[in-house]
């Protein structure tokens, strides 16, 4: 199932926002679960996905090896 998601927030300064249009392919069951979660928490799908993306990035930075990946990328650029 294709859903176009635009991640912007009216609470933020629009000049500092970047719009991401990404197609998500979900199974019907995944989409039903997403709808249940969003309806229960009174959030729109784009709002929910935005929050989930930001939380995932924070987790990657805090607990993952994200910094190591960036450092490796810098080292690769210097070696070229």
Short mmCIF file of C-alpha atoms in Angstrom, two decimals:
data_model
loop_
_atom_site.label_atom_id
_atom_site.label_comp_id
_atom_site.label_asym_id
_atom_site.label_seq_id
_atom_site.Cartn_x
_atom_site.Cartn_y
_atom_site.Cartn_z
CA UNK A 1 0.00 0.00 0.00
CA UNK A 2 1.49 3.36 -0.99
CA UNK A 3 1.12 6.40 1.23
CA UNK A 4 2.80 9.70 0.51
CA UNK A 5 4.01 11.30 3.71
CA UNK A 6 4.97 14.92 4.10
CA UNK A 7 6.88 15.76 7.24
CA UNK A 8 6.32 19.37 8.23
CA UNK A 9 5.05 20.98 11.37
CA UNK A 10 2.98 24.13 11.67
CA UNK A 11 4.50 24.68 15.12
CA UNK A 12 7.94 25.27 13.57
CA UNK A 13 9.24 28.11 11.44
CA UNK A 14 8.52 26.98 7.85
CA UNK A 15 11.74 28.60 6.65
CA UNK A 16 13.74 26.17 8.80
CA UNK A 17 11.83 23.07 7.72
CA UNK A 18 12.64 20.54 5.03
CA UNK A 19 9.79 18.67 3.35
CA UNK A 20 10.39 14.98 2.72
CA UNK A 21 8.04 13.18 0.37
CA UNK A 22 8.59 9.47 0.71
CA UNK A 23 6.39 6.61 -0.40
CA UNK A 24 5.87 3.96 2.25
CA UNK A 25 5.00 0.42 1.28
CA UNK A 26 3.04 -1.24 4.06
CA UNK A 27 1.10 -4.46 4.16
CA UNK A 28 -2.61 -4.10 4.83
CA UNK A 29 -2.06 -5.42 8.36
CA UNK A 30 0.75 -2.93 9.02
CA UNK A 31 -1.43 -0.11 7.75
CA UNK A 32 -4.33 -1.21 9.95
CA UNK A 33 -2.04 -1.26 13.00
CA UNK A 34 -0.70 2.19 12.10
CA UNK A 35 -4.25 3.52 11.84
CA UNK A 36 -5.20 1.99 15.20
CA UNK A 37 -2.14 3.55 16.88
CA UNK A 38 -2.76 6.96 15.32
CA UNK A 39 -6.47 6.92 16.15
CA UNK A 40 -5.79 5.85 19.73
CA UNK A 41 -3.17 8.54 20.26
CA UNK A 42 -5.17 11.17 18.31
CA UNK A 43 -2.28 11.81 15.91
CA UNK A 44 -2.24 12.01 12.15
CA UNK A 45 -0.12 9.49 10.27
CA UNK A 46 2.42 12.15 9.15
CA UNK A 47 2.70 13.44 12.73
CA UNK A 48 3.23 9.92 14.07
CA UNK A 49 5.82 9.07 11.41
CA UNK A 50 7.64 12.37 12.02
CA UNK A 51 7.89 11.69 15.73
CA UNK A 52 8.97 8.07 15.14
CA UNK A 53 11.68 9.18 12.70
CA UNK A 54 13.09 11.78 15.10
CA UNK A 55 13.06 9.28 18.00
CA UNK A 56 14.84 6.70 15.84
CA UNK A 57 17.54 9.21 14.86
CA UNK A 58 18.03 10.17 18.51
CA UNK A 59 18.35 6.51 19.46
CA UNK A 60 20.83 5.85 16.65
CA UNK A 61 22.98 8.74 17.84
CA UNK A 62 22.75 7.92 21.56
CA UNK A 63 22.96 4.12 21.52
CA UNK A 64 24.13 3.09 18.09
CA UNK A 65 27.36 3.43 16.25
CA UNK A 66 26.16 6.43 14.27
CA UNK A 67 29.14 8.57 15.31
CA UNK A 68 31.52 5.79 14.21
CA UNK A 69 29.83 5.64 10.81
CA UNK A 70 30.26 9.39 10.36
CA UNK A 71 33.89 9.23 11.43
CA UNK A 72 34.50 6.40 8.96
CA UNK A 73 32.90 8.50 6.23
CA UNK A 74 35.22 11.40 7.07
CA UNK A 75 38.22 9.08 6.97
CA UNK A 76 37.11 7.71 3.59
CA UNK A 77 36.82 11.24 2.19
CA UNK A 78 40.30 12.12 3.46
CA UNK A 79 41.83 9.01 1.88
CA UNK A 80 40.50 9.92 -1.56
#
